[in-house]
Short mmCIF file of N, CA and C in Angstrom, two decimals:
data_model
loop_
_atom_site.label_atom_id
_atom_site.label_comp_id
_atom_site.label_asym_id
_atom_site.label_seq_id
_atom_site.Cartn_x
_atom_site.Cartn_y
_atom_site.Cartn_z
N MET A 21 -66.76 -74.11 43.59
CA MET A 21 -65.78 -74.96 42.93
C MET A 21 -64.39 -74.41 43.25
N ASN A 22 -63.50 -75.27 43.57
CA ASN A 22 -62.13 -74.91 43.91
C ASN A 22 -61.36 -74.58 42.63
N PRO A 23 -60.82 -73.37 42.48
CA PRO A 23 -60.13 -73.00 41.23
C PRO A 23 -58.85 -73.79 41.00
N THR A 24 -58.28 -74.37 42.05
CA THR A 24 -57.05 -75.16 41.87
C THR A 24 -57.33 -76.61 41.53
N ASP A 25 -58.60 -77.01 41.54
CA ASP A 25 -58.97 -78.39 41.25
C ASP A 25 -59.04 -78.58 39.75
N THR A 26 -58.09 -79.29 39.19
CA THR A 26 -58.04 -79.49 37.74
C THR A 26 -58.79 -80.73 37.29
N THR A 27 -59.39 -81.48 38.24
CA THR A 27 -60.11 -82.70 37.85
C THR A 27 -61.51 -82.39 37.36
N ARG A 28 -61.98 -81.20 37.58
CA ARG A 28 -63.33 -80.86 37.15
C ARG A 28 -63.26 -80.03 35.88
N PRO A 29 -64.04 -80.37 34.88
CA PRO A 29 -63.97 -79.62 33.63
C PRO A 29 -64.57 -78.22 33.78
N THR A 30 -64.01 -77.30 33.04
CA THR A 30 -64.62 -75.98 32.98
C THR A 30 -65.49 -75.96 31.73
N ASP A 31 -66.61 -75.32 31.84
CA ASP A 31 -67.56 -75.37 30.75
C ASP A 31 -68.24 -74.01 30.65
N SER A 32 -68.25 -73.44 29.47
CA SER A 32 -68.86 -72.13 29.28
C SER A 32 -70.38 -72.19 29.35
N ARG A 33 -70.95 -73.39 29.34
CA ARG A 33 -72.40 -73.52 29.40
C ARG A 33 -72.93 -73.40 30.82
N GLY A 34 -72.07 -73.30 31.79
CA GLY A 34 -72.51 -73.07 33.16
C GLY A 34 -72.28 -74.25 34.07
N PRO A 35 -72.40 -74.01 35.38
CA PRO A 35 -72.10 -75.07 36.36
C PRO A 35 -73.08 -76.23 36.30
N GLN A 36 -74.35 -76.00 36.00
CA GLN A 36 -75.31 -77.11 35.95
C GLN A 36 -74.95 -78.07 34.84
N GLN A 37 -74.64 -77.54 33.65
CA GLN A 37 -74.26 -78.41 32.53
C GLN A 37 -72.99 -79.19 32.87
N SER A 38 -72.06 -78.52 33.51
CA SER A 38 -70.82 -79.17 33.89
C SER A 38 -71.07 -80.31 34.88
N ARG A 39 -71.93 -80.08 35.87
CA ARG A 39 -72.29 -81.13 36.84
C ARG A 39 -72.97 -82.29 36.14
N ASP A 40 -73.90 -81.98 35.24
CA ASP A 40 -74.61 -83.02 34.50
C ASP A 40 -73.63 -83.90 33.73
N GLU A 41 -72.73 -83.26 33.02
CA GLU A 41 -71.75 -84.00 32.22
C GLU A 41 -70.82 -84.82 33.09
N ARG A 42 -70.38 -84.24 34.21
CA ARG A 42 -69.48 -84.98 35.12
C ARG A 42 -70.16 -86.24 35.63
N LEU A 43 -71.42 -86.12 36.00
CA LEU A 43 -72.14 -87.28 36.53
C LEU A 43 -72.34 -88.34 35.44
N GLU A 44 -72.74 -87.92 34.28
CA GLU A 44 -72.93 -88.87 33.18
C GLU A 44 -71.62 -89.57 32.83
N GLU A 45 -70.55 -88.82 32.72
CA GLU A 45 -69.25 -89.39 32.38
C GLU A 45 -68.76 -90.36 33.46
N ALA A 46 -69.01 -90.01 34.71
CA ALA A 46 -68.59 -90.88 35.82
C ALA A 46 -69.32 -92.21 35.76
N PHE A 47 -70.62 -92.18 35.53
CA PHE A 47 -71.38 -93.43 35.46
C PHE A 47 -70.94 -94.27 34.26
N LEU A 48 -70.65 -93.63 33.16
CA LEU A 48 -70.15 -94.37 32.00
C LEU A 48 -68.78 -94.99 32.29
N ARG A 49 -67.91 -94.24 32.92
CA ARG A 49 -66.56 -94.70 33.21
C ARG A 49 -66.56 -95.88 34.18
N TRP A 50 -67.42 -95.85 35.19
CA TRP A 50 -67.40 -96.89 36.24
C TRP A 50 -68.54 -97.89 36.10
N GLN A 51 -69.22 -97.87 34.99
CA GLN A 51 -70.38 -98.72 34.77
C GLN A 51 -70.09 -100.20 35.01
N HIS A 52 -69.01 -100.71 34.49
CA HIS A 52 -68.72 -102.14 34.62
C HIS A 52 -68.43 -102.53 36.07
N GLU A 53 -67.69 -101.69 36.78
CA GLU A 53 -67.40 -101.98 38.19
C GLU A 53 -68.68 -101.90 39.02
N LEU A 54 -69.52 -100.91 38.74
CA LEU A 54 -70.77 -100.76 39.47
C LEU A 54 -71.69 -101.97 39.20
N LEU A 55 -71.77 -102.38 37.94
CA LEU A 55 -72.60 -103.54 37.61
C LEU A 55 -72.07 -104.81 38.28
N GLY A 56 -70.75 -104.96 38.31
CA GLY A 56 -70.18 -106.13 38.97
C GLY A 56 -70.52 -106.17 40.44
N MET A 57 -70.42 -105.03 41.10
CA MET A 57 -70.76 -104.96 42.52
C MET A 57 -72.24 -105.27 42.73
N LEU A 58 -73.08 -104.70 41.90
CA LEU A 58 -74.52 -104.93 42.02
C LEU A 58 -74.89 -106.38 41.72
N PHE A 59 -74.21 -106.99 40.75
CA PHE A 59 -74.50 -108.38 40.44
C PHE A 59 -74.27 -109.27 41.66
N PHE A 60 -73.15 -109.03 42.36
CA PHE A 60 -72.88 -109.83 43.54
C PHE A 60 -73.88 -109.56 44.66
N LEU A 61 -74.44 -108.37 44.69
CA LEU A 61 -75.42 -108.05 45.72
C LEU A 61 -76.79 -108.64 45.42
N VAL A 62 -77.24 -108.52 44.16
CA VAL A 62 -78.61 -108.92 43.84
C VAL A 62 -78.72 -110.25 43.12
N GLY A 63 -77.64 -110.73 42.51
CA GLY A 63 -77.61 -112.07 41.96
C GLY A 63 -78.18 -112.27 40.57
N HIS A 64 -78.57 -111.23 39.90
CA HIS A 64 -79.16 -111.37 38.57
C HIS A 64 -78.77 -110.15 37.74
N ARG A 65 -78.36 -110.40 36.53
CA ARG A 65 -77.85 -109.33 35.68
C ARG A 65 -78.89 -108.23 35.43
N GLU A 66 -80.11 -108.61 35.13
CA GLU A 66 -81.14 -107.60 34.85
C GLU A 66 -81.47 -106.79 36.10
N ASP A 67 -81.52 -107.45 37.25
CA ASP A 67 -81.74 -106.71 38.50
C ASP A 67 -80.59 -105.75 38.77
N ALA A 68 -79.37 -106.18 38.46
CA ALA A 68 -78.20 -105.31 38.64
C ALA A 68 -78.31 -104.09 37.73
N ARG A 69 -78.75 -104.29 36.51
CA ARG A 69 -78.93 -103.15 35.59
C ARG A 69 -80.01 -102.20 36.09
N ASP A 70 -81.11 -102.77 36.60
CA ASP A 70 -82.18 -101.94 37.16
C ASP A 70 -81.66 -101.13 38.34
N ALA A 71 -80.87 -101.77 39.19
CA ALA A 71 -80.32 -101.09 40.36
C ALA A 71 -79.35 -99.98 39.93
N LEU A 72 -78.56 -100.23 38.90
CA LEU A 72 -77.64 -99.21 38.41
C LEU A 72 -78.42 -98.01 37.90
N GLN A 73 -79.49 -98.26 37.18
CA GLN A 73 -80.32 -97.16 36.68
C GLN A 73 -80.93 -96.38 37.84
N GLU A 74 -81.41 -97.08 38.85
CA GLU A 74 -81.97 -96.42 40.02
C GLU A 74 -80.91 -95.59 40.75
N ALA A 75 -79.70 -96.12 40.85
CA ALA A 75 -78.60 -95.39 41.49
C ALA A 75 -78.29 -94.11 40.71
N PHE A 76 -78.27 -94.23 39.38
CA PHE A 76 -78.02 -93.04 38.56
C PHE A 76 -79.09 -91.99 38.82
N PHE A 77 -80.36 -92.41 38.86
CA PHE A 77 -81.44 -91.45 39.09
C PHE A 77 -81.33 -90.80 40.46
N LYS A 78 -80.93 -91.57 41.47
CA LYS A 78 -80.76 -91.00 42.81
C LYS A 78 -79.64 -89.96 42.80
N CYS A 79 -78.55 -90.28 42.15
CA CYS A 79 -77.45 -89.32 42.04
C CYS A 79 -77.87 -88.10 41.23
N TRP A 80 -78.60 -88.33 40.16
CA TRP A 80 -79.05 -87.26 39.28
C TRP A 80 -79.93 -86.27 40.04
N ARG A 81 -80.82 -86.80 40.87
CA ARG A 81 -81.71 -85.92 41.64
C ARG A 81 -80.94 -85.07 42.65
N ARG A 82 -79.76 -85.52 43.04
CA ARG A 82 -78.96 -84.78 44.02
C ARG A 82 -77.74 -84.11 43.37
N ARG A 83 -77.76 -83.94 42.06
CA ARG A 83 -76.59 -83.42 41.36
C ARG A 83 -76.29 -81.96 41.67
N ASP A 84 -77.28 -81.21 42.16
CA ASP A 84 -77.01 -79.81 42.50
C ASP A 84 -76.00 -79.70 43.63
N GLY A 85 -75.85 -80.72 44.45
CA GLY A 85 -74.88 -80.71 45.53
C GLY A 85 -73.56 -81.34 45.14
N LEU A 86 -73.37 -81.61 43.87
CA LEU A 86 -72.18 -82.31 43.40
C LEU A 86 -70.88 -81.55 43.67
N ASP A 87 -70.95 -80.24 43.67
CA ASP A 87 -69.74 -79.44 43.92
C ASP A 87 -69.21 -79.64 45.33
N GLU A 88 -70.07 -80.05 46.26
CA GLU A 88 -69.63 -80.28 47.63
C GLU A 88 -69.08 -81.70 47.84
N VAL A 89 -69.26 -82.58 46.86
CA VAL A 89 -68.80 -83.96 46.98
C VAL A 89 -67.28 -83.97 46.85
N GLN A 90 -66.61 -84.48 47.89
CA GLN A 90 -65.15 -84.52 47.91
C GLN A 90 -64.59 -85.59 46.97
N ASN A 91 -65.24 -86.75 46.93
CA ASN A 91 -64.76 -87.87 46.14
C ASN A 91 -65.94 -88.43 45.35
N LEU A 92 -66.03 -88.05 44.10
CA LEU A 92 -67.17 -88.44 43.27
C LEU A 92 -67.29 -89.95 43.16
N ARG A 93 -66.18 -90.64 42.96
CA ARG A 93 -66.20 -92.10 42.85
C ARG A 93 -66.76 -92.75 44.11
N ALA A 94 -66.29 -92.32 45.26
CA ALA A 94 -66.76 -92.88 46.53
C ALA A 94 -68.25 -92.61 46.71
N TRP A 95 -68.68 -91.42 46.38
CA TRP A 95 -70.09 -91.06 46.53
C TRP A 95 -70.98 -91.93 45.65
N ILE A 96 -70.60 -92.06 44.38
CA ILE A 96 -71.39 -92.87 43.45
C ILE A 96 -71.42 -94.33 43.89
N PHE A 97 -70.27 -94.87 44.30
CA PHE A 97 -70.25 -96.27 44.73
C PHE A 97 -71.08 -96.48 45.99
N GLN A 98 -71.07 -95.51 46.90
CA GLN A 98 -71.86 -95.65 48.13
C GLN A 98 -73.35 -95.60 47.82
N VAL A 99 -73.77 -94.67 46.98
CA VAL A 99 -75.18 -94.60 46.59
C VAL A 99 -75.59 -95.91 45.91
N THR A 100 -74.75 -96.40 45.01
CA THR A 100 -75.05 -97.63 44.28
C THR A 100 -75.11 -98.82 45.22
N LEU A 101 -74.19 -98.90 46.16
CA LEU A 101 -74.20 -99.98 47.13
C LEU A 101 -75.50 -99.96 47.94
N ASN A 102 -75.93 -98.80 48.35
CA ASN A 102 -77.18 -98.68 49.11
C ASN A 102 -78.38 -99.11 48.27
N VAL A 103 -78.41 -98.73 47.01
CA VAL A 103 -79.51 -99.13 46.13
C VAL A 103 -79.52 -100.66 45.98
N GLY A 104 -78.34 -101.25 45.79
CA GLY A 104 -78.26 -102.70 45.67
C GLY A 104 -78.75 -103.41 46.91
N ARG A 105 -78.37 -102.91 48.07
CA ARG A 105 -78.85 -103.50 49.33
C ARG A 105 -80.36 -103.39 49.44
N ASP A 106 -80.90 -102.22 49.09
CA ASP A 106 -82.35 -102.04 49.15
C ASP A 106 -83.06 -103.01 48.21
N MET A 107 -82.51 -103.18 47.02
CA MET A 107 -83.13 -104.08 46.05
C MET A 107 -83.07 -105.52 46.56
N ARG A 108 -81.95 -105.90 47.13
CA ARG A 108 -81.82 -107.26 47.66
C ARG A 108 -82.81 -107.47 48.80
N ALA A 109 -82.96 -106.50 49.67
CA ALA A 109 -83.90 -106.62 50.78
C ALA A 109 -85.33 -106.73 50.27
N THR A 110 -85.66 -105.95 49.25
CA THR A 110 -86.99 -106.01 48.67
C THR A 110 -87.24 -107.38 48.05
N ALA A 111 -86.26 -107.90 47.34
CA ALA A 111 -86.39 -109.22 46.72
C ALA A 111 -86.55 -110.29 47.81
N TRP A 112 -85.82 -110.14 48.88
CA TRP A 112 -85.92 -111.11 49.97
C TRP A 112 -87.31 -111.08 50.58
N ARG A 113 -87.85 -109.89 50.77
CA ARG A 113 -89.20 -109.79 51.33
C ARG A 113 -90.22 -110.41 50.40
N ARG A 114 -90.01 -110.31 49.11
CA ARG A 114 -90.93 -110.94 48.15
C ARG A 114 -90.63 -112.42 48.00
N ARG A 115 -89.55 -112.87 48.66
CA ARG A 115 -89.10 -114.26 48.58
C ARG A 115 -88.82 -114.67 47.14
N ARG A 116 -88.28 -113.71 46.42
CA ARG A 116 -87.94 -113.97 45.04
C ARG A 116 -86.55 -114.56 44.97
N ARG A 117 -86.37 -115.57 44.21
CA ARG A 117 -85.07 -116.21 44.05
C ARG A 117 -84.48 -115.75 42.73
N PRO A 118 -83.25 -115.22 42.74
CA PRO A 118 -82.63 -114.80 41.49
C PRO A 118 -82.31 -115.99 40.61
N LEU A 119 -82.30 -115.76 39.32
CA LEU A 119 -81.90 -116.79 38.39
C LEU A 119 -80.42 -117.08 38.54
N GLU A 120 -80.00 -118.23 38.08
CA GLU A 120 -78.58 -118.55 38.13
C GLU A 120 -77.82 -117.58 37.24
N ASP A 121 -76.55 -117.57 37.38
CA ASP A 121 -75.65 -116.66 36.69
C ASP A 121 -75.83 -116.73 35.18
N GLU A 122 -76.32 -115.64 34.59
CA GLU A 122 -76.50 -115.59 33.14
C GLU A 122 -75.18 -115.64 32.40
N ASP A 123 -74.13 -115.09 33.01
CA ASP A 123 -72.82 -115.10 32.35
C ASP A 123 -72.38 -116.53 32.10
N ALA A 124 -72.68 -117.41 33.02
CA ALA A 124 -72.30 -118.81 32.85
C ALA A 124 -73.05 -119.40 31.66
N MET A 125 -74.31 -118.98 31.46
CA MET A 125 -75.07 -119.49 30.32
C MET A 125 -74.50 -118.95 29.01
N THR A 126 -74.09 -117.69 28.99
CA THR A 126 -73.50 -117.10 27.80
C THR A 126 -72.18 -117.77 27.48
N VAL A 127 -71.36 -117.96 28.49
CA VAL A 127 -70.05 -118.56 28.31
C VAL A 127 -70.19 -120.01 27.87
N ALA A 128 -71.27 -120.65 28.25
CA ALA A 128 -71.45 -122.07 27.95
C ALA A 128 -71.39 -122.34 26.45
N SER A 129 -71.82 -121.40 25.65
CA SER A 129 -71.78 -121.62 24.21
C SER A 129 -70.36 -121.51 23.65
N GLN A 130 -69.44 -120.93 24.43
CA GLN A 130 -68.10 -120.71 23.95
C GLN A 130 -67.09 -121.71 24.49
N ILE A 131 -67.44 -122.42 25.56
CA ILE A 131 -66.51 -123.36 26.16
C ILE A 131 -67.19 -124.71 26.37
N GLN A 132 -66.42 -125.67 26.77
CA GLN A 132 -66.94 -127.01 26.98
C GLN A 132 -67.97 -127.02 28.12
N PRO A 133 -68.97 -127.91 28.04
CA PRO A 133 -70.02 -127.95 29.07
C PRO A 133 -69.47 -128.17 30.48
N ASP A 134 -68.46 -129.02 30.63
CA ASP A 134 -67.90 -129.25 31.96
C ASP A 134 -67.27 -127.99 32.52
N ASP A 135 -66.56 -127.24 31.66
CA ASP A 135 -65.92 -126.00 32.09
C ASP A 135 -66.97 -124.95 32.47
N ALA A 136 -68.04 -124.87 31.68
CA ALA A 136 -69.10 -123.91 31.96
C ALA A 136 -69.79 -124.24 33.28
N ALA A 137 -70.05 -125.49 33.51
CA ALA A 137 -70.69 -125.90 34.76
C ALA A 137 -69.79 -125.59 35.95
N SER A 138 -68.51 -125.84 35.80
CA SER A 138 -67.57 -125.56 36.87
C SER A 138 -67.49 -124.06 37.16
N ARG A 139 -67.46 -123.25 36.10
CA ARG A 139 -67.40 -121.80 36.28
C ARG A 139 -68.68 -121.29 36.94
N ALA A 140 -69.82 -121.79 36.50
CA ALA A 140 -71.09 -121.36 37.08
C ALA A 140 -71.15 -121.73 38.56
N GLU A 141 -70.64 -122.89 38.90
CA GLU A 141 -70.63 -123.32 40.29
C GLU A 141 -69.72 -122.42 41.13
N GLN A 142 -68.56 -122.08 40.58
CA GLN A 142 -67.63 -121.21 41.31
C GLN A 142 -68.21 -119.81 41.52
N VAL A 143 -68.87 -119.27 40.49
CA VAL A 143 -69.49 -117.95 40.62
C VAL A 143 -70.58 -118.00 41.68
N ALA A 144 -71.38 -119.06 41.68
CA ALA A 144 -72.44 -119.20 42.67
C ALA A 144 -71.86 -119.31 44.09
N LEU A 145 -70.75 -120.03 44.24
CA LEU A 145 -70.10 -120.15 45.55
C LEU A 145 -69.61 -118.80 46.05
N VAL A 146 -68.98 -118.05 45.17
CA VAL A 146 -68.47 -116.73 45.56
C VAL A 146 -69.63 -115.83 45.94
N ARG A 147 -70.67 -115.84 45.15
CA ARG A 147 -71.83 -114.99 45.44
C ARG A 147 -72.45 -115.35 46.79
N ARG A 148 -72.63 -116.64 47.04
CA ARG A 148 -73.20 -117.06 48.33
C ARG A 148 -72.31 -116.64 49.49
N ALA A 149 -71.00 -116.79 49.31
CA ALA A 149 -70.06 -116.40 50.37
C ALA A 149 -70.15 -114.89 50.62
N LEU A 150 -70.29 -114.09 49.56
CA LEU A 150 -70.42 -112.64 49.72
C LEU A 150 -71.72 -112.27 50.42
N VAL A 151 -72.79 -112.94 50.06
CA VAL A 151 -74.09 -112.66 50.67
C VAL A 151 -74.07 -112.99 52.16
N ASP A 152 -73.28 -113.99 52.55
CA ASP A 152 -73.21 -114.39 53.95
C ASP A 152 -72.38 -113.45 54.82
N LEU A 153 -71.63 -112.53 54.21
CA LEU A 153 -70.87 -111.55 55.00
C LEU A 153 -71.83 -110.60 55.70
N ARG A 154 -71.40 -110.06 56.82
CA ARG A 154 -72.18 -109.01 57.47
C ARG A 154 -72.23 -107.82 56.51
N PRO A 155 -73.31 -107.04 56.51
CA PRO A 155 -73.44 -105.92 55.57
C PRO A 155 -72.26 -104.95 55.61
N GLU A 156 -71.73 -104.67 56.78
CA GLU A 156 -70.61 -103.72 56.86
C GLU A 156 -69.33 -104.32 56.27
N GLU A 157 -69.13 -105.63 56.39
CA GLU A 157 -67.98 -106.29 55.77
C GLU A 157 -68.16 -106.33 54.25
N GLN A 158 -69.37 -106.63 53.85
CA GLN A 158 -69.69 -106.70 52.43
C GLN A 158 -69.45 -105.34 51.76
N ALA A 159 -69.86 -104.27 52.41
CA ALA A 159 -69.69 -102.94 51.84
C ALA A 159 -68.22 -102.63 51.63
N VAL A 160 -67.40 -102.86 52.66
CA VAL A 160 -65.97 -102.58 52.54
C VAL A 160 -65.35 -103.44 51.45
N PHE A 161 -65.67 -104.73 51.43
CA PHE A 161 -65.10 -105.64 50.44
C PHE A 161 -65.47 -105.21 49.02
N LEU A 162 -66.74 -104.94 48.78
CA LEU A 162 -67.18 -104.59 47.43
C LEU A 162 -66.65 -103.22 46.99
N LEU A 163 -66.59 -102.27 47.90
CA LEU A 163 -66.04 -100.97 47.53
C LEU A 163 -64.56 -101.09 47.19
N ARG A 164 -63.86 -101.95 47.90
CA ARG A 164 -62.42 -102.14 47.63
C ARG A 164 -62.21 -102.94 46.35
N GLN A 165 -62.89 -104.06 46.21
CA GLN A 165 -62.66 -104.96 45.08
C GLN A 165 -63.31 -104.46 43.79
N ASN A 166 -64.57 -104.14 43.84
CA ASN A 166 -65.26 -103.71 42.63
C ASN A 166 -65.12 -102.21 42.39
N GLY A 167 -65.11 -101.46 43.47
CA GLY A 167 -64.97 -100.02 43.34
C GLY A 167 -63.53 -99.57 43.22
N GLN A 168 -62.60 -100.46 43.50
CA GLN A 168 -61.17 -100.18 43.44
C GLN A 168 -60.84 -98.91 44.23
N MET A 169 -61.51 -98.75 45.36
CA MET A 169 -61.27 -97.60 46.22
C MET A 169 -60.18 -97.94 47.22
N THR A 170 -59.43 -96.95 47.62
CA THR A 170 -58.42 -97.14 48.66
C THR A 170 -59.13 -97.25 50.01
N TYR A 171 -58.41 -97.76 50.99
CA TYR A 171 -58.99 -97.84 52.33
C TYR A 171 -59.37 -96.45 52.84
N GLU A 172 -58.56 -95.46 52.53
CA GLU A 172 -58.84 -94.10 52.96
C GLU A 172 -60.12 -93.58 52.31
N GLU A 173 -60.30 -93.86 51.02
CA GLU A 173 -61.52 -93.44 50.32
C GLU A 173 -62.75 -94.12 50.90
N ILE A 174 -62.62 -95.39 51.22
CA ILE A 174 -63.74 -96.12 51.82
C ILE A 174 -64.09 -95.52 53.17
N ALA A 175 -63.09 -95.26 53.99
CA ALA A 175 -63.32 -94.67 55.31
C ALA A 175 -64.07 -93.34 55.19
N ALA A 176 -63.65 -92.52 54.24
CA ALA A 176 -64.31 -91.23 54.04
C ALA A 176 -65.73 -91.42 53.50
N ALA A 177 -65.90 -92.37 52.59
CA ALA A 177 -67.22 -92.57 51.96
C ALA A 177 -68.26 -93.05 52.95
N ILE A 178 -67.87 -93.99 53.82
CA ILE A 178 -68.88 -94.53 54.75
C ILE A 178 -68.70 -93.99 56.17
N ARG A 179 -67.81 -93.02 56.29
CA ARG A 179 -67.63 -92.26 57.52
C ARG A 179 -67.32 -93.14 58.73
N ILE A 180 -66.27 -93.93 58.58
CA ILE A 180 -65.77 -94.75 59.69
C ILE A 180 -64.26 -94.60 59.74
N PRO A 181 -63.64 -94.92 60.87
CA PRO A 181 -62.19 -94.81 60.96
C PRO A 181 -61.47 -95.77 60.02
N LEU A 182 -60.28 -95.38 59.61
CA LEU A 182 -59.47 -96.18 58.70
C LEU A 182 -59.20 -97.57 59.29
N GLY A 183 -58.90 -97.63 60.57
CA GLY A 183 -58.64 -98.92 61.22
C GLY A 183 -59.84 -99.85 61.15
N THR A 184 -61.03 -99.30 61.25
CA THR A 184 -62.26 -100.10 61.16
C THR A 184 -62.41 -100.66 59.75
N VAL A 185 -62.09 -99.86 58.75
CA VAL A 185 -62.14 -100.33 57.37
C VAL A 185 -61.21 -101.53 57.20
N LYS A 186 -59.99 -101.39 57.68
CA LYS A 186 -59.01 -102.48 57.54
C LYS A 186 -59.45 -103.73 58.29
N THR A 187 -60.01 -103.55 59.47
CA THR A 187 -60.50 -104.70 60.24
C THR A 187 -61.63 -105.40 59.52
N ARG A 188 -62.57 -104.62 58.99
CA ARG A 188 -63.70 -105.23 58.26
C ARG A 188 -63.22 -105.96 57.01
N MET A 189 -62.23 -105.40 56.34
CA MET A 189 -61.69 -106.05 55.15
C MET A 189 -61.02 -107.37 55.53
N ARG A 190 -60.23 -107.36 56.60
CA ARG A 190 -59.58 -108.60 57.07
C ARG A 190 -60.63 -109.65 57.43
N MET A 191 -61.68 -109.22 58.11
CA MET A 191 -62.75 -110.15 58.50
C MET A 191 -63.44 -110.71 57.25
N ALA A 192 -63.72 -109.86 56.29
CA ALA A 192 -64.39 -110.30 55.06
C ALA A 192 -63.52 -111.30 54.31
N ILE A 193 -62.25 -111.00 54.15
CA ILE A 193 -61.34 -111.90 53.43
C ILE A 193 -61.22 -113.23 54.17
N GLY A 194 -61.12 -113.17 55.48
CA GLY A 194 -61.03 -114.40 56.27
C GLY A 194 -62.26 -115.27 56.11
N LYS A 195 -63.43 -114.65 56.17
CA LYS A 195 -64.68 -115.40 56.03
C LYS A 195 -64.83 -115.96 54.61
N LEU A 196 -64.48 -115.17 53.61
CA LEU A 196 -64.56 -115.65 52.23
C LEU A 196 -63.60 -116.81 52.01
N LYS A 197 -62.41 -116.68 52.51
CA LYS A 197 -61.40 -117.74 52.36
C LYS A 197 -61.89 -119.02 53.03
N ALA A 198 -62.41 -118.88 54.25
CA ALA A 198 -62.91 -120.06 54.97
C ALA A 198 -64.08 -120.71 54.26
N ALA A 199 -64.94 -119.89 53.65
CA ALA A 199 -66.11 -120.42 52.97
C ALA A 199 -65.76 -121.06 51.63
N LEU A 200 -64.74 -120.53 50.96
CA LEU A 200 -64.44 -120.97 49.60
C LEU A 200 -63.36 -122.03 49.50
N GLU A 201 -62.38 -122.01 50.37
CA GLU A 201 -61.26 -122.95 50.24
C GLU A 201 -61.69 -124.42 50.16
N PRO A 202 -62.51 -124.91 51.08
CA PRO A 202 -62.87 -126.34 51.02
C PRO A 202 -63.64 -126.69 49.73
N ARG A 203 -64.40 -125.75 49.22
CA ARG A 203 -65.25 -126.05 48.06
C ARG A 203 -64.50 -125.96 46.75
N LEU A 204 -63.48 -125.13 46.68
CA LEU A 204 -62.77 -124.93 45.42
C LEU A 204 -61.60 -125.88 45.22
N GLU A 205 -61.29 -126.68 46.22
CA GLU A 205 -60.14 -127.59 46.09
C GLU A 205 -60.41 -128.76 45.20
#
C-alpha cells in the first residue's frame, strides 16, 4: 500500500479487513450505476441484480490482489461489464427473451397510461440500440455513461489507447443517434 495514498482507509484490524471494507463500500457506492449498466446489457431488472451479485462475488474472490488495483472503480466496472456480457450470451444461447422494462410497469401506476407506454417504448428503443452496438463500442459507452469514467480511466481499464477509446465512443454515439433520431421524433 502506498503511504501517500489517502484514498485508502487505514484500519487497525489489518489489511484484509481494510480490503474487505473497501470492496463492500465501493459496491454500495456504485450500486445504482452498476445496475443501470447491467440492465441495459441484460434487459431485465432481476437478471441485472443477479449479475451484480455475481460481479461482487468475482471481485470478492480476487480481493487479495486489491492493493495492486490502480483504479478500483474501473476494475469493478470492468468485472461487472464482463459478467453482464456473459449473462447476456448465456441468455441468448438459451434463447430466453427478457421481460419488458419493469420500471415502465412501476411508473405506470404513477403517471398516465399514454405517458407510461411512451416511456416504456423509449426505454426499449434505447436498449435495442445499445444491444446493436459492437461489444467494444458498448463497453466504452456504458463505462463512460453509467460508470461515469473518464476516457483515460476507460483506456486504462480495458487496456487500449486513449485515441481508440475516443473513436469507439464517437462511433457508439453516432450509431445510437442514427438508430434513435427517426424513432423519437
